[in-house]
PDB file of C-alpha atoms in Angstrom:
ATOM      1  CA  MET R   1     122.200  77.948 227.467  1.00 73.00           C
ATOM      2  CA  GLU R   2     122.905  79.046 223.784  1.00 84.00           C
ATOM      3  CA  LYS R   3     126.542  77.510 222.776  1.00 91.00           C
ATOM      4  CA  PRO R   4     129.421  80.369 222.521  1.00 95.00           C
ATOM      5  CA  ASP R   5     130.561  80.806 219.058  1.00 97.00           C
ATOM      6  CA  PHE R   6     134.526  81.080 219.757  1.00 98.00           C
ATOM      7  CA  SER R   7     135.451  80.683 216.163  1.00 97.00           C
ATOM      8  CA  LYS R   8     136.556  84.738 215.696  1.00 97.00           C
ATOM      9  CA  LEU R   9     139.712  83.261 218.438  1.00 98.00           C
ATOM     10  CA  LYS R  10     143.762  81.936 217.352  1.00 98.00           C
ATOM     11  CA  ALA R  11     145.392  80.052 220.396  1.00 98.00           C
ATOM     12  CA  LEU R  12     148.707  79.015 219.856  1.00 98.00           C
ATOM     13  CA  TYR R  13     150.491  76.082 221.565  1.00 98.00           C
ATOM     14  CA  ILE R  14     153.871  76.892 222.748  1.00 98.00           C
ATOM     15  CA  ASN R  15     155.500  73.315 223.389  1.00 98.00           C
ATOM     16  CA  CYS R  16     158.845  73.402 225.933  1.00 98.00           C
ATOM     17  CA  THR R  17     159.961  69.846 225.735  1.00 98.00           C
ATOM     18  CA  LEU R  18     163.638  69.715 224.828  1.00 98.00           C
ATOM     19  CA  LYS R  19     162.677  66.982 222.553  1.00 97.00           C
ATOM     20  CA  GLN R  20     163.189  68.237 218.814  1.00 97.00           C
ATOM     21  CA  SER R  21     160.803  66.932 216.188  1.00 97.00           C
ATOM     22  CA  PRO R  22     159.647  64.449 214.628  1.00 96.00           C
ATOM     23  CA  ARG R  23     161.206  62.440 218.393  1.00 97.00           C
ATOM     24  CA  MET R  24     158.346  61.950 220.191  1.00 96.00           C
ATOM     25  CA  SER R  25     156.366  64.446 223.621  1.00 97.00           C
ATOM     26  CA  HIS R  26     155.061  63.207 226.620  1.00 96.00           C
ATOM     27  CA  THR R  27     153.867  67.703 227.272  1.00 97.00           C
ATOM     28  CA  GLN R  28     152.382  67.558 223.170  1.00 97.00           C
ATOM     29  CA  GLY R  29     150.171  64.701 224.396  1.00 97.00           C
ATOM     30  CA  LEU R  30     148.560  66.736 226.930  1.00 97.00           C
ATOM     31  CA  MET R  31     148.442  69.226 224.776  1.00 98.00           C
ATOM     32  CA  ASN R  32     146.810  67.026 221.905  1.00 98.00           C
ATOM     33  CA  VAL R  33     143.436  66.848 224.611  1.00 98.00           C
ATOM     34  CA  SER R  34     142.826  70.913 224.659  1.00 98.00           C
ATOM     35  CA  GLN R  35     143.839  70.997 221.391  1.00 98.00           C
ATOM     36  CA  ASN R  36     140.814  68.571 220.389  1.00 98.00           C
ATOM     37  CA  ILE R  37     138.526  71.001 222.405  1.00 98.00           C
ATOM     38  CA  MET R  38     139.846  74.210 220.690  1.00 98.00           C
ATOM     39  CA  GLU R  39     139.192  72.219 217.070  1.00 98.00           C
ATOM     40  CA  ALA R  40     136.023  71.061 217.735  1.00 98.00           C
ATOM     41  CA  GLU R  41     134.984  74.908 218.839  1.00 98.00           C
ATOM     42  CA  GLY R  42     136.032  76.219 215.260  1.00 98.00           C
ATOM     43  CA  VAL R  43     139.736  77.936 216.872  1.00 98.00           C
ATOM     44  CA  SER R  44     142.045  78.433 215.093  1.00 98.00           C
ATOM     45  CA  PHE R  45     145.145  77.298 216.681  1.00 98.00           C
ATOM     46  CA  GLU R  46     148.950  76.543 215.617  1.00 98.00           C
ATOM     47  CA  ASN R  47     151.462  74.720 217.409  1.00 98.00           C
ATOM     48  CA  ILE R  48     154.897  75.314 218.235  1.00 98.00           C
ATOM     49  CA  ARG R  49     157.974  73.285 219.867  1.00 98.00           C
ATOM     50  CA  LEU R  50     160.380  75.873 220.443  1.00 98.00           C
ATOM     51  CA  VAL R  51     163.619  73.850 220.274  1.00 98.00           C
ATOM     52  CA  ASP R  52     162.977  73.193 217.401  1.00 98.00           C
ATOM     53  CA  HIS R  53     163.801  77.056 216.372  1.00 98.00           C
ATOM     54  CA  ALA R  54     167.336  79.362 217.555  1.00 98.00           C
ATOM     55  CA  VAL R  55     165.680  80.932 219.343  1.00 98.00           C
ATOM     56  CA  ALA R  56     168.517  82.810 220.921  1.00 98.00           C
ATOM     57  CA  ASN R  57     168.672  83.576 225.216  1.00 97.00           C
ATOM     58  CA  GLY R  58     168.203  86.958 225.697  1.00 96.00           C
ATOM     59  CA  VAL R  59     165.397  90.089 227.372  1.00 95.00           C
ATOM     60  CA  TYR R  60     166.033  91.652 223.964  1.00 95.00           C
ATOM     61  CA  PRO R  61     163.490  91.921 221.094  1.00 96.00           C
ATOM     62  CA  ASP R  62     166.157  90.805 218.484  1.00 97.00           C
ATOM     63  CA  MET R  63     168.886  89.318 219.654  1.00 97.00           C
ATOM     64  CA  THR R  64     170.488  89.634 216.333  1.00 98.00           C
ATOM     65  CA  GLU R  65     170.857  93.199 217.612  1.00 97.00           C
ATOM     66  CA  HIS R  66     172.945  92.307 220.788  1.00 97.00           C
ATOM     67  CA  GLY R  67     175.474  90.182 219.783  1.00 97.00           C
ATOM     68  CA  ALA R  68     173.104  86.291 218.943  1.00 97.00           C
ATOM     69  CA  LYS R  69     174.998  85.144 215.203  1.00 97.00           C
ATOM     70  CA  GLU R  70     170.774  84.124 215.013  1.00 98.00           C
ATOM     71  CA  ASP R  71     167.468  84.928 216.816  1.00 98.00           C
ATOM     72  CA  ALA R  72     163.919  83.365 215.502  1.00 98.00           C
ATOM     73  CA  TRP R  73     162.013  85.058 217.806  1.00 98.00           C
ATOM     74  CA  PRO R  74     161.074  87.505 216.120  1.00 98.00           C
ATOM     75  CA  GLU R  75     159.493  85.333 213.778  1.00 98.00           C
ATOM     76  CA  ILE R  76     157.829  83.974 216.190  1.00 98.00           C
ATOM     77  CA  TRP R  77     157.277  86.562 217.960  1.00 98.00           C
ATOM     78  CA  LYS R  78     154.356  87.266 214.628  1.00 98.00           C
ATOM     79  CA  LYS R  79     152.467  83.987 215.907  1.00 98.00           C
ATOM     80  CA  VAL R  80     152.476  85.136 219.588  1.00 98.00           C
ATOM     81  CA  ASP R  81     151.298  88.817 218.320  1.00 97.00           C
ATOM     82  CA  ALA R  82     148.835  87.710 216.360  1.00 98.00           C
ATOM     83  CA  ALA R  83     147.124  85.392 219.150  1.00 98.00           C
ATOM     84  CA  ASP R  84     144.577  86.449 221.055  1.00 98.00           C
ATOM     85  CA  ILE R  85     145.948  82.992 223.605  1.00 98.00           C
ATOM     86  CA  LEU R  86     148.695  81.021 224.297  1.00 98.00           C
ATOM     87  CA  ILE R  87     148.858  77.974 226.036  1.00 98.00           C
ATOM     88  CA  ILE R  88     152.104  77.374 227.489  1.00 98.00           C
ATOM     89  CA  GLY R  89     153.154  73.173 227.585  1.00 98.00           C
ATOM     90  CA  THR R  90     156.235  72.707 229.743  1.00 98.00           C
ATOM     91  CA  PRO R  91     157.327  69.055 230.940  1.00 96.00           C
ATOM     92  CA  ILE R  92     159.092  69.006 234.799  1.00 95.00           C
ATOM     93  CA  TRP R  93     162.257  68.542 235.151  1.00 93.00           C
ATOM     94  CA  LEU R  94     163.571  68.221 238.832  1.00 89.00           C
ATOM     95  CA  GLY R  95     160.780  69.921 240.507  1.00 90.00           C
ATOM     96  CA  GLU R  96     160.732  73.019 237.206  1.00 95.00           C
ATOM     97  CA  LYS R  97     159.764  73.897 234.015  1.00 97.00           C
ATOM     98  CA  SER R  98     161.837  73.406 231.268  1.00 97.00           C
ATOM     99  CA  SER R  99     164.778  75.204 230.732  1.00 97.00           C
ATOM    100  CA  VAL R 100     162.894  76.212 227.285  1.00 98.00           C
ATOM    101  CA  ALA R 101     160.176  77.380 229.438  1.00 98.00           C
ATOM    102  CA  THR R 102     162.100  79.508 231.222  1.00 98.00           C
ATOM    103  CA  LYS R 103     163.578  80.678 227.727  1.00 98.00           C
ATOM    104  CA  LEU R 104     160.262  81.621 226.724  1.00 98.00           C
ATOM    105  CA  ILE R 105     159.281  83.631 229.756  1.00 98.00           C
ATOM    106  CA  GLU R 106     162.833  85.546 228.661  1.00 98.00           C
ATOM    107  CA  ARG R 107     161.220  86.658 225.805  1.00 98.00           C
ATOM    108  CA  LEU R 108     157.712  87.242 226.842  1.00 98.00           C
ATOM    109  CA  TYR R 109     159.031  89.273 229.069  1.00 97.00           C
ATOM    110  CA  ALA R 110     161.652  91.445 226.656  1.00 94.00           C
ATOM    111  CA  MET R 111     158.392  92.312 224.482  1.00 96.00           C
ATOM    112  CA  SER R 112     156.090  93.666 227.524  1.00 91.00           C
ATOM    113  CA  SER R 113     157.895  97.126 227.106  1.00 89.00           C
ATOM    114  CA  LEU R 114     155.718  97.679 224.523  1.00 96.00           C
ATOM    115  CA  GLN R 115     152.315  99.313 224.169  1.00 96.00           C
ATOM    116  CA  ASN R 116     148.736  98.909 222.346  1.00 96.00           C
ATOM    117  CA  ASP R 117     146.899 101.712 220.562  1.00 95.00           C
ATOM    118  CA  LYS R 118     145.741 102.941 224.199  1.00 96.00           C
ATOM    119  CA  GLY R 119     148.924 103.184 226.072  1.00 97.00           C
ATOM    120  CA  GLN R 120     148.568 100.330 227.966  1.00 97.00           C
ATOM    121  CA  TYR R 121     152.009  97.250 227.921  1.00 96.00           C
ATOM    122  CA  TYR R 122     151.156  95.272 225.004  1.00 96.00           C
ATOM    123  CA  PHE R 123     149.734  92.086 226.742  1.00 98.00           C
ATOM    124  CA  TYR R 124     146.665  93.481 228.106  1.00 97.00           C
ATOM    125  CA  GLY R 125     143.846  91.635 226.436  1.00 97.00           C
ATOM    126  CA  LYS R 126     144.843  89.118 225.360  1.00 98.00           C
ATOM    127  CA  VAL R 127     144.943  84.880 227.659  1.00 98.00           C
ATOM    128  CA  GLY R 128     146.758  82.448 229.161  1.00 98.00           C
ATOM    129  CA  GLY R 129     147.069  78.748 230.391  1.00 98.00           C
ATOM    130  CA  CYS R 130     149.392  76.222 231.031  1.00 98.00           C
ATOM    131  CA  ILE R 131     149.974  72.004 230.224  1.00 98.00           C
ATOM    132  CA  ILE R 132     152.433  69.903 232.355  1.00 97.00           C
ATOM    133  CA  THR R 133     153.126  66.257 232.192  1.00 96.00           C
ATOM    134  CA  GLY R 134     155.650  65.058 234.184  1.00 92.00           C
ATOM    135  CA  ASN R 135     156.508  61.634 235.886  1.00 80.00           C
ATOM    136  CA  GLU R 136     157.231  63.291 239.343  1.00 76.00           C
ATOM    137  CA  ASP R 137     155.001  65.504 241.594  1.00 80.00           C
ATOM    138  CA  GLY R 138     155.397  69.878 240.478  1.00 89.00           C
ATOM    139  CA  ILE R 139     152.508  70.906 238.331  1.00 93.00           C
ATOM    140  CA  LYS R 140     151.275  73.400 240.687  1.00 94.00           C
ATOM    141  CA  HIS R 141     154.667  74.819 241.394  1.00 95.00           C
ATOM    142  CA  CYS R 142     155.568  74.998 237.640  1.00 96.00           C
ATOM    143  CA  GLY R 143     151.479  76.377 237.081  1.00 97.00           C
ATOM    144  CA  MET R 144     151.790  79.487 240.189  1.00 97.00           C
ATOM    145  CA  GLY R 145     155.699  80.401 237.949  1.00 97.00           C
ATOM    146  CA  ILE R 146     154.054  80.000 234.330  1.00 98.00           C
ATOM    147  CA  LEU R 147     151.185  81.712 234.716  1.00 98.00           C
ATOM    148  CA  TYR R 148     152.650  84.585 237.796  1.00 98.00           C
ATOM    149  CA  SER R 149     155.699  85.757 235.519  1.00 98.00           C
ATOM    150  CA  LEU R 150     152.053  85.659 232.061  1.00 98.00           C
ATOM    151  CA  GLN R 151     150.580  88.198 234.281  1.00 98.00           C
ATOM    152  CA  HIS R 152     153.530  90.155 235.312  1.00 97.00           C
ATOM    153  CA  VAL R 153     154.001  91.088 231.232  1.00 97.00           C
ATOM    154  CA  GLY R 154     149.888  91.222 230.765  1.00 97.00           C
ATOM    155  CA  TYR R 155     147.869  88.486 229.884  1.00 98.00           C
ATOM    156  CA  SER R 156     145.393  87.577 231.871  1.00 98.00           C
ATOM    157  CA  ILE R 157     144.565  84.708 234.043  1.00 98.00           C
ATOM    158  CA  PRO R 158     141.263  83.118 233.941  1.00 98.00           C
ATOM    159  CA  PRO R 159     140.637  80.349 236.536  1.00 98.00           C
ATOM    160  CA  GLN R 160     141.484  76.769 236.315  1.00 96.00           C
ATOM    161  CA  ALA R 161     144.400  78.338 233.924  1.00 98.00           C
ATOM    162  CA  ASP R 162     146.089  74.994 234.794  1.00 97.00           C
ATOM    163  CA  CYS R 163     145.716  71.617 234.278  1.00 97.00           C
ATOM    164  CA  GLY R 164     148.584  68.223 233.965  1.00 96.00           C
ATOM    165  CA  TRP R 165     149.137  64.607 234.287  1.00 95.00           C
ATOM    166  CA  ILE R 166     151.843  63.180 236.846  1.00 93.00           C
ATOM    167  CA  GLY R 167     152.853  58.758 237.484  1.00 86.00           C
ATOM    168  CA  GLU R 168     154.017  57.575 240.709  1.00 81.00           C
ATOM    169  CA  ALA R 169     157.509  59.186 242.229  1.00 79.00           C
ATOM    170  CA  GLY R 170     160.073  58.314 240.970  1.00 78.00           C
ATOM    171  CA  PRO R 171     160.982  56.518 237.830  1.00 80.00           C
ATOM    172  CA  GLY R 172     158.383  55.197 235.140  1.00 85.00           C
ATOM    173  CA  PRO R 173     155.594  55.316 233.054  1.00 89.00           C
ATOM    174  CA  SER R 174     154.933  59.120 231.197  1.00 90.00           C
ATOM    175  CA  TYR R 175     151.831  59.978 230.242  1.00 92.00           C
ATOM    176  CA  ARG R 176     152.179  58.763 225.996  1.00 92.00           C
ATOM    177  CA  ASP R 177     153.267  55.753 227.692  1.00 91.00           C
ATOM    178  CA  GLU R 178     150.604  52.782 227.070  1.00 91.00           C
ATOM    179  CA  GLU R 179     150.774  51.264 230.768  1.00 92.00           C
ATOM    180  CA  SER R 180     150.030  54.677 231.945  1.00 92.00           C
ATOM    181  CA  ASN R 181     146.387  55.013 231.622  1.00 92.00           C
ATOM    182  CA  ALA R 182     146.613  58.196 231.740  1.00 93.00           C
ATOM    183  CA  LYS R 183     144.439  59.122 229.050  1.00 94.00           C
ATOM    184  CA  ASN R 184     141.863  57.937 230.963  1.00 95.00           C
ATOM    185  CA  ASN R 185     142.976  59.882 234.039  1.00 94.00           C
ATOM    186  CA  ASP R 186     139.051  61.715 234.449  1.00 96.00           C
ATOM    187  CA  PHE R 187     141.603  64.383 237.889  1.00 95.00           C
ATOM    188  CA  THR R 188     143.474  64.975 234.375  1.00 96.00           C
ATOM    189  CA  ASN R 189     141.001  65.564 231.571  1.00 97.00           C
ATOM    190  CA  ARG R 190     138.345  67.256 233.723  1.00 98.00           C
ATOM    191  CA  ASN R 191     141.530  69.411 234.181  1.00 97.00           C
ATOM    192  CA  THR R 192     141.887  70.159 230.959  1.00 98.00           C
ATOM    193  CA  THR R 193     139.122  70.382 229.165  1.00 98.00           C
ATOM    194  CA  PHE R 194     137.694  73.191 231.865  1.00 98.00           C
ATOM    195  CA  MET R 195     141.139  75.077 231.341  1.00 98.00           C
ATOM    196  CA  THR R 196     140.742  75.409 227.753  1.00 98.00           C
ATOM    197  CA  TYR R 197     137.209  76.289 227.827  1.00 98.00           C
ATOM    198  CA  ASN R 198     137.760  78.695 230.544  1.00 98.00           C
ATOM    199  CA  VAL R 199     140.141  79.818 228.391  1.00 98.00           C
ATOM    200  CA  LEU R 200     138.287  80.236 226.012  1.00 98.00           C
ATOM    201  CA  HIS R 201     135.514  81.897 227.092  1.00 98.00           C
ATOM    202  CA  LEU R 202     137.518  85.430 228.935  1.00 98.00           C
ATOM    203  CA  ALA R 203     139.386  85.244 225.902  1.00 98.00           C
ATOM    204  CA  LYS R 204     136.095  85.945 223.604  1.00 98.00           C
ATOM    205  CA  MET R 205     135.163  88.450 227.014  1.00 98.00           C
ATOM    206  CA  LEU R 206     138.178  91.104 226.334  1.00 98.00           C
ATOM    207  CA  LYS R 207     138.334  90.274 222.145  1.00 98.00           C
ATOM    208  CA  GLU R 208     134.203  91.328 222.075  1.00 97.00           C
ATOM    209  CA  GLN R 209     134.641  94.365 224.236  1.00 97.00           C
ATOM    210  CA  GLY R 210     137.359  95.192 223.162  1.00 97.00           C
ATOM    211  CA  GLY R 211     140.071  94.030 225.534  1.00 97.00           C
ATOM    212  CA  TYR R 212     140.481  96.514 229.440  1.00 97.00           C
ATOM    213  CA  PRO R 213     139.598 100.089 229.555  1.00 97.00           C
ATOM    214  CA  LYS R 214     142.424 102.545 229.251  1.00 96.00           C
ATOM    215  CA  TYR R 215     141.332 104.634 232.486  1.00 97.00           C
ATOM    216  CA  GLY R 216     144.035 104.095 235.877  1.00 97.00           C
ATOM    217  CA  ASN R 217     146.470 101.401 233.747  1.00 97.00           C
ATOM    218  CA  SER R 218     148.019 103.431 231.181  1.00 97.00           C
ATOM    219  CA  ARG R 219     152.029 103.972 230.427  1.00 95.00           C
ATOM    220  CA  LYS R 220     151.155 106.314 227.958  1.00 96.00           C
ATOM    221  CA  GLU R 221     148.880 108.172 230.496  1.00 96.00           C
ATOM    222  CA  TRP R 222     150.881 107.899 232.973  1.00 95.00           C
ATOM    223  CA  ASP R 223     153.843 109.577 231.685  1.00 96.00           C
ATOM    224  CA  ASP R 224     151.827 112.377 230.338  1.00 96.00           C
ATOM    225  CA  GLY R 225     150.852 113.192 233.428  1.00 94.00           C
ATOM    226  CA  THR R 226     147.527 111.525 234.110  1.00 95.00           C
ATOM    227  CA  ARG R 227     147.401 110.479 237.340  1.00 93.00           C
ATOM    228  CA  TRP R 228     143.452 109.440 237.527  1.00 95.00           C
ATOM    229  CA  ASN R 229     142.612 109.015 241.389  1.00 92.00           C
ATOM    230  CA  PHE R 230     146.216 108.548 242.323  1.00 92.00           C
ATOM    231  CA  GLU R 231     147.268 110.859 245.167  1.00 81.00           C
ATOM    232  CA  ASN R 232     150.739 110.762 247.336  1.00 74.00           C
ATOM    233  CA  PRO R 233     149.599 110.655 250.581  1.00 74.00           C
ATOM    234  CA  GLU R 234     153.036 112.215 251.317  1.00 67.00           C
ATOM    235  CA  TYR R 235     152.251 115.859 249.675  1.00 55.00           C
ATOM    236  CA  ARG R 236     148.503 116.264 251.001  1.00 53.00           C
TER     237      ARG R 236
END
């Protein structure tokens, strides 16, 4: 089989750890595994630790227009906008994604009413995935919430779009702790590899075909009165 060329794709990794740089992030450790694959495949990518930036709380594109003293989101948004792929990394706290991840999703939601040049919601044609770490259960629960939120605002989610690592229940070593031996966990390594390639494959397909056709899903055309094959049965 011919090796796919992913070199025209751009990916953005946003680490939603609670730890500011340069503190060690266990989530970043697993994100690095995925990024190593991206690098080997010639994909350009960038990594952001969201907590390092003064991103305001809120659901508007620029919260300085709504009372915030400062808001780094408009600059981060430029990177989100330029990326074909968005991968959200988060630790697990109290069985949930981090508060920083929730803030990120809220700010993505603030942009979801924008439209692309087909009149579709703005994230149509972009692909999402997630990477999760912790030392207790919660990978699938966090993955459900993150991936649902991404597809709800318009991202496309491929199969096996989540991966993660957790240790035994209770206090114990985390991903980058040597005693965890997490880097040799075949299940985690396999799922991280599959997640990375699946987001690449889907992003490549969507980019090459110019995203989704606008037939049946253009907000602009709906607002202009187009209904395609929709018919309210009450008015037959």
